[in-house]
Coordinates of C-alpha atoms and ligand atoms in Angstrom, one line a residue:
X2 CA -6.5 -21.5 4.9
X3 CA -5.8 -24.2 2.2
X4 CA -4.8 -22.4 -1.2
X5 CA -5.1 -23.7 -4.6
X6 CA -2.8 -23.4 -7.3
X7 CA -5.0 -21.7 -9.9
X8 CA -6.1 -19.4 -7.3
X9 CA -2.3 -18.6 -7.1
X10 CA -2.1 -18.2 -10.4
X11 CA -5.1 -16.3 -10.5
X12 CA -4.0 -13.6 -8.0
X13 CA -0.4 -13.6 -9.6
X14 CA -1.8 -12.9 -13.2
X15 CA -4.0 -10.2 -11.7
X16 CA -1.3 -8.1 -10.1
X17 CA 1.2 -8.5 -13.2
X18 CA -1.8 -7.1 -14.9
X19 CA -2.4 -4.4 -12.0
X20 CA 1.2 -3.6 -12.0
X21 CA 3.2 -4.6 -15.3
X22 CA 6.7 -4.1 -14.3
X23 CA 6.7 -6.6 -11.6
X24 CA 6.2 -9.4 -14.7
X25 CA 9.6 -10.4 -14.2
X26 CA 10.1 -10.8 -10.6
X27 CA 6.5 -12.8 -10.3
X28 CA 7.4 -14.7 -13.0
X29 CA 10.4 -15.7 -11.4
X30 CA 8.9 -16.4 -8.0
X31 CA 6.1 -18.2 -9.7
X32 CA 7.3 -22.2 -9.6
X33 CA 8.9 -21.6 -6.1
X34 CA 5.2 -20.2 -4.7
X35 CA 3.3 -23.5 -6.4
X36 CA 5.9 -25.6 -5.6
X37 CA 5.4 -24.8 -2.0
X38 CA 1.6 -25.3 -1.9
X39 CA 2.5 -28.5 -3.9
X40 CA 4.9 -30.2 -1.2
X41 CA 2.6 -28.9 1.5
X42 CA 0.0 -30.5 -0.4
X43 CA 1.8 -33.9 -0.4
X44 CA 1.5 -33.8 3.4
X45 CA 4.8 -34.9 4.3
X46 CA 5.7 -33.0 6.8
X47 CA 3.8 -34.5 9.9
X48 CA 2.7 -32.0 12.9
X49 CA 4.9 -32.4 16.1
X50 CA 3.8 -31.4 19.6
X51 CA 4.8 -28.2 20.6
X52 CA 5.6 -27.8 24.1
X53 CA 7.0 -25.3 26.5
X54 CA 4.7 -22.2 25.4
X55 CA 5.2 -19.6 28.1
X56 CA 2.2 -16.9 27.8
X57 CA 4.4 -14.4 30.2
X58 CA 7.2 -14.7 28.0
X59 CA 5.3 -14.3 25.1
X60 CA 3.3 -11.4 26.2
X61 CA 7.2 -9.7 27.1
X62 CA 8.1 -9.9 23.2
X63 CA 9.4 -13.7 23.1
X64 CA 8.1 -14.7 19.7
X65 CA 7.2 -18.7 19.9
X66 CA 9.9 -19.5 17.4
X67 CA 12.4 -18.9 20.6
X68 CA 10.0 -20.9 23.3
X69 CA 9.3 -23.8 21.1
X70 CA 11.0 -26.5 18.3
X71 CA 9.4 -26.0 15.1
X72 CA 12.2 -28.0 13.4
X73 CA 12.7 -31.4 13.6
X74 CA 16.2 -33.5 12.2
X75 CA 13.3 -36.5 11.3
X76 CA 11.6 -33.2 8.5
X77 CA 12.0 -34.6 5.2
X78 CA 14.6 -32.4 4.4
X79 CA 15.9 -33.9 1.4
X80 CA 13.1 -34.2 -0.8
X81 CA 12.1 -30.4 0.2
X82 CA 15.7 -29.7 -1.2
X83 CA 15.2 -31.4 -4.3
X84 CA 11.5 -29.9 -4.5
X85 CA 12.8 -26.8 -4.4
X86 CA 16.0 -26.6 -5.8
X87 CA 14.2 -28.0 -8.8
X88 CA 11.5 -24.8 -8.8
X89 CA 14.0 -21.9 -7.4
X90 CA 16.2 -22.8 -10.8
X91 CA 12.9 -22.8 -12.9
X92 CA 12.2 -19.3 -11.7
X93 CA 16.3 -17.9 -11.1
X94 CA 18.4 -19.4 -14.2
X95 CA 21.2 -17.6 -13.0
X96 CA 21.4 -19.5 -9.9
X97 CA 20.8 -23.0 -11.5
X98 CA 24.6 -24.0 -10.8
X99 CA 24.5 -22.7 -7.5
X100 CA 21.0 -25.5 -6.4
X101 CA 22.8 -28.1 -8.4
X102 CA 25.8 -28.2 -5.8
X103 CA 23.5 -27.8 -3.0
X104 CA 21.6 -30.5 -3.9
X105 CA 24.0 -33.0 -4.8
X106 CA 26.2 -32.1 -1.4
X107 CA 22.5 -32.9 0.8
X108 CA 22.6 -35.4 -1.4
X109 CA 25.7 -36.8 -0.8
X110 CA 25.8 -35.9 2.7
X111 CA 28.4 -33.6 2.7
X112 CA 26.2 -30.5 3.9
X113 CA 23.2 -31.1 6.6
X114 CA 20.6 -28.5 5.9
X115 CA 19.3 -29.1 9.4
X116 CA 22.6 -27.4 10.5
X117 CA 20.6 -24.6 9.9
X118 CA 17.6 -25.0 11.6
X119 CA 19.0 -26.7 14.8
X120 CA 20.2 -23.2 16.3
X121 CA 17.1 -21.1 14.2
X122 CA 16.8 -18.1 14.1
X123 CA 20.6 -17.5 15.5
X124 CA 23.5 -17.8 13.7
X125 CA 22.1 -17.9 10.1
X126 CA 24.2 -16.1 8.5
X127 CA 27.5 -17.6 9.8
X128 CA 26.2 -21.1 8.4
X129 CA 25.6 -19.4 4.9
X130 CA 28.6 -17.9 4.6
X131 CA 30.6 -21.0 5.5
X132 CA 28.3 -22.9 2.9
X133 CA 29.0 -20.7 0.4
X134 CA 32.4 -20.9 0.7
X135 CA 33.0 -24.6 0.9
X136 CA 30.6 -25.5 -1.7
X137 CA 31.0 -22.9 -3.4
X138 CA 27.7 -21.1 -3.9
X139 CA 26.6 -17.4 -3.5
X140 CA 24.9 -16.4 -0.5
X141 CA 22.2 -15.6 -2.0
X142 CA 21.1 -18.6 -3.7
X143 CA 21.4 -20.6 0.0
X144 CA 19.5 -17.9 1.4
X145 CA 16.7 -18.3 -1.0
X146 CA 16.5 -21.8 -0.5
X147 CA 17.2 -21.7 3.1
X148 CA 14.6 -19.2 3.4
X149 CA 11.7 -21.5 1.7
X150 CA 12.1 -24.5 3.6
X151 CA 11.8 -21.9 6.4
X152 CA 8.6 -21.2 4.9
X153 CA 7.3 -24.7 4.3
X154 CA 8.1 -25.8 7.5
X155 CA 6.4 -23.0 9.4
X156 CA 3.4 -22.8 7.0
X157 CA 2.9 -26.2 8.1
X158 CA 3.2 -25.7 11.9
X159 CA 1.5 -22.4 12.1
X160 CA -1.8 -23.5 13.2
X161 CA -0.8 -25.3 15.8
X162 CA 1.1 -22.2 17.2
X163 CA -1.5 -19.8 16.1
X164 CA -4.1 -22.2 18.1
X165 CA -1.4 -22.2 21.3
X166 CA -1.2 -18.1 21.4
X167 CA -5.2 -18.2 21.5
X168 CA -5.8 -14.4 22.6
X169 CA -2.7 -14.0 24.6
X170 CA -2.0 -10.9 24.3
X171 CA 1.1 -9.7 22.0
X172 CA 2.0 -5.9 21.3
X173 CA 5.4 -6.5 18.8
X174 CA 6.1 -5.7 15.6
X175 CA 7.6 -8.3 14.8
X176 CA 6.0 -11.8 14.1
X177 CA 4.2 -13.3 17.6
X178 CA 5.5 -17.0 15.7
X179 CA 8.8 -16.7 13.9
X180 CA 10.0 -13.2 15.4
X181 CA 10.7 -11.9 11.8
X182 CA 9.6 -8.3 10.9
X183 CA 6.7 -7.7 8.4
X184 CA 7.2 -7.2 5.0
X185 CA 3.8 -5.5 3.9
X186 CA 0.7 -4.2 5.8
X187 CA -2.5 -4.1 4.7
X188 CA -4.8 -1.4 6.0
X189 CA -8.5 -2.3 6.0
X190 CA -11.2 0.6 6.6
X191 CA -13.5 -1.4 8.9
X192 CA -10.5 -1.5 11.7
X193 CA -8.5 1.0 13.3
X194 CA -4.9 -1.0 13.5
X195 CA -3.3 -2.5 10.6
X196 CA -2.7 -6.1 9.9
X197 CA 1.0 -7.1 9.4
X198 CA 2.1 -9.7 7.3
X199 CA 5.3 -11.9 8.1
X200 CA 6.9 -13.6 4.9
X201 CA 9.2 -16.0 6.8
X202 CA 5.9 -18.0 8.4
X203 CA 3.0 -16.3 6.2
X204 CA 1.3 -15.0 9.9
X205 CA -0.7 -12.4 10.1
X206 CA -1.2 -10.1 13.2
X207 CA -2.7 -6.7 13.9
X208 CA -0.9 -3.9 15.6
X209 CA -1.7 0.0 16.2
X210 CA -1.4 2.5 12.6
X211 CA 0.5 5.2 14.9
X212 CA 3.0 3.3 15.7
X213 CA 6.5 2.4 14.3
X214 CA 6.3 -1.6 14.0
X215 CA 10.3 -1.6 13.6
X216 CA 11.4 1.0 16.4
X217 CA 7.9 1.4 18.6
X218 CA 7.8 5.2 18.2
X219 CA 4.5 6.6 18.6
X220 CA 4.4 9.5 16.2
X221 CA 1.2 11.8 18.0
X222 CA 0.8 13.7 14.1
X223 CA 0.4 10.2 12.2
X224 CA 3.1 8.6 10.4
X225 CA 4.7 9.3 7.3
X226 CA 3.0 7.5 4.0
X227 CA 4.7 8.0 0.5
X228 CA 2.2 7.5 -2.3
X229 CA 3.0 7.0 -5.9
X230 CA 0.7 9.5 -7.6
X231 CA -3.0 8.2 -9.1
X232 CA -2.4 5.4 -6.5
X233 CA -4.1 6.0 -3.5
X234 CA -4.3 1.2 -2.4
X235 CA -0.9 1.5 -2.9
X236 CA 1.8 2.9 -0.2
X237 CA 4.9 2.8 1.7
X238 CA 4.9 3.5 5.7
X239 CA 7.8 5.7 7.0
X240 CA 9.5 6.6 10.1
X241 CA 11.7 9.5 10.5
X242 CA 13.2 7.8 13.6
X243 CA 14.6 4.9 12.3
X244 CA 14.4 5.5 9.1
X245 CA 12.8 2.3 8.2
X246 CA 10.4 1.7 5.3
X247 CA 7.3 -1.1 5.2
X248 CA 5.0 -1.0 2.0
X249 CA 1.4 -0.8 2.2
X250 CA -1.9 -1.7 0.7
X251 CA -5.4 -0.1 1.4
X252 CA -7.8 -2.3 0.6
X253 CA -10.8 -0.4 -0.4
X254 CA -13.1 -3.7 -1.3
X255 CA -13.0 -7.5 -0.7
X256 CA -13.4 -8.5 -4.3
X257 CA -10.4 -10.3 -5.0
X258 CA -8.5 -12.8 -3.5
X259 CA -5.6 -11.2 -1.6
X260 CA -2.2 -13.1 -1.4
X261 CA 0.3 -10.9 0.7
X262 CA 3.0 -12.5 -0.4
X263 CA 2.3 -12.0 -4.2
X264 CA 1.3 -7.9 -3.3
X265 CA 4.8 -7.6 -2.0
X266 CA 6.4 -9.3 -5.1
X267 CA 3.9 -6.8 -7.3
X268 CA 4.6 -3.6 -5.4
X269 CA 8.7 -3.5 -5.4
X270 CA 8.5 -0.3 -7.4
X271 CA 7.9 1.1 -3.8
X272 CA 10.7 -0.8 -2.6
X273 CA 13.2 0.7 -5.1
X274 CA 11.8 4.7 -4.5
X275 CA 11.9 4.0 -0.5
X276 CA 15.5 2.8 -0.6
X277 CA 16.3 5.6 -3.4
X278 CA 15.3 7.8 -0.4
X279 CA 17.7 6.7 2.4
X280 CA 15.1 4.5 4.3
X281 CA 15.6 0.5 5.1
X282 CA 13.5 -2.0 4.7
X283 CA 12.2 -3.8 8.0
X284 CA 13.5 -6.7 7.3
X285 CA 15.7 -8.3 4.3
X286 CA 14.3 -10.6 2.0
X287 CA 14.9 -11.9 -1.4
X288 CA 13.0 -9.5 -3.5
X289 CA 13.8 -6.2 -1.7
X290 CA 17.9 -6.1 -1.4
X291 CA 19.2 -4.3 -4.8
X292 CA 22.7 -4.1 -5.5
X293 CA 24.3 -1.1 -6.2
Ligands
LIG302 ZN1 6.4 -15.1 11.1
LIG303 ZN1 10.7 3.5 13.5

């Protein structure tokens, strides 16, 4: 699915329209998006043979990211750094200081950003907070960067996974490629599951509506949905057991041009009452951890 950048555009000035108070954070996520379909549009990043896909495995709840090597030391790591160090401090001013140093030390040589992909997705953290430390930047900052050359990378490789897992079967609810939990669903009237979206890879996969995605409890009365009132596409997903949260959109018509990533970014008002009410996210990511 090749995406332009008006269409991006397009769908991002739409839901600032739909939803006004998510102006800021779209308009801060807005060069990092195009800057992504930009370097994947440069074609740099070559496609590398993927071998060792186990279907047994897989079908057991081994995501592909654990089977296979999506990242290779030969990626061009250093001009995705300056790519998008250059749109993350476009979007974030505040952490302009922080993509400066991390440039300059891949630059230099003094930090390899593969360090971080060579054991992926173990041991993440550890290797932020050491980074952050020696160089010094805050945490988040790396994990905003770290987490869209994640992106690119897997954007790129995806097809050739997605084309490897043909119709093996896969019952998780967490991502059949990159093994990350979704961060919005979109419900669809014509089928009976829900389609889950991953933002660490940008996959797609269906799984059942009565059941947790995060915990696998099957709730026989129908889960938990929190609607904000006079907003029937828009809603957040609850589970009582494990008191985790995932945001939702019913789409009602195929109109527009749906980008997953953007609704998320557009419906963090949901985020905000979910968390106000003691439930967790399914998974962190750079627009749904507040502070304080
Ligand atoms: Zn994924
Ligand atoms: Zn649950």
């Amino acid at each position: 699915m090749k995406q332009s950048i008006e269409t991006l555009s397009g769908i991002m000035d739409r839901e600032i329209e739909k939803n006004p108070h998510s102006r800021e954070i779209i308009g801060a996520f807005r060069p990092v998006l195009i800057a992504r379909i930009r370097f994947l549009g440069k074609r740099k990043l070559k496609s590398i043979p993927l071998p060792g896909f186990d279907p047994i495995r897989f079908t057991g709840g081994v995501s592909l990211v654990r089977q296979l090597q999506f990242f290779s030391p030969d990626d061009p790591w250093r001009e995705m750094v300056s790519a998008m160090t250059a749109a993350i401090k476009e979007g974030f001013p505040s952490l302009r200081e922080d993509m400066d140093r991390l440039e300059k030390a891949g630059r230099k040589g003094v930090l390899d950003i593969f360090d971080y992909f060579r054991t992926f997705p173990d041991h993440g953290e550890d290797i932020i907070k050491l980074w952050s430390a020696d160089l010094p930047a805050s945490p988040q900052g790396i994990a905003l960067l770290l987490n869209q050359l994640t992106r690119i990378v897997l954007e790129r490789r995806r097809p050739d996974a997605v084309a490897l897992i043909g119709d093996t079967e896969w019952k998780k609810g967490y991502c059949p490629v990159c093994g990350a939990f979704p961060t919005i669903a979109l419900i669809e009237e014509k089928i009976t599951r829900r389609w889950l979206h991953c933002s660490q890879c940008g996959h797609d996969w269906l799984f059942s509506r009565v059941i947790c995605p995060y915990c696998e409890f099957e709730a026989q009365e129908g889960m938990d949905f929190f609607y904000v009132e006079n907003r029937t596409q828009e809603a957040a997903f609850s589970c009582d057991k494990c008191q985790r949260y995932l945001v939702t959109l019913n789409r009602v018509s195929d109109l527009n041009d749906h980008e997953l990533d953007v609704s998320a970014l557009s419906l963090t008002h949901l985020d905000v009452i979910m968390q106000g009410k003691g439930f967790f996210p399914m998974v962190n990511c750079s627009w749904n951890t507040f502070e304080g």
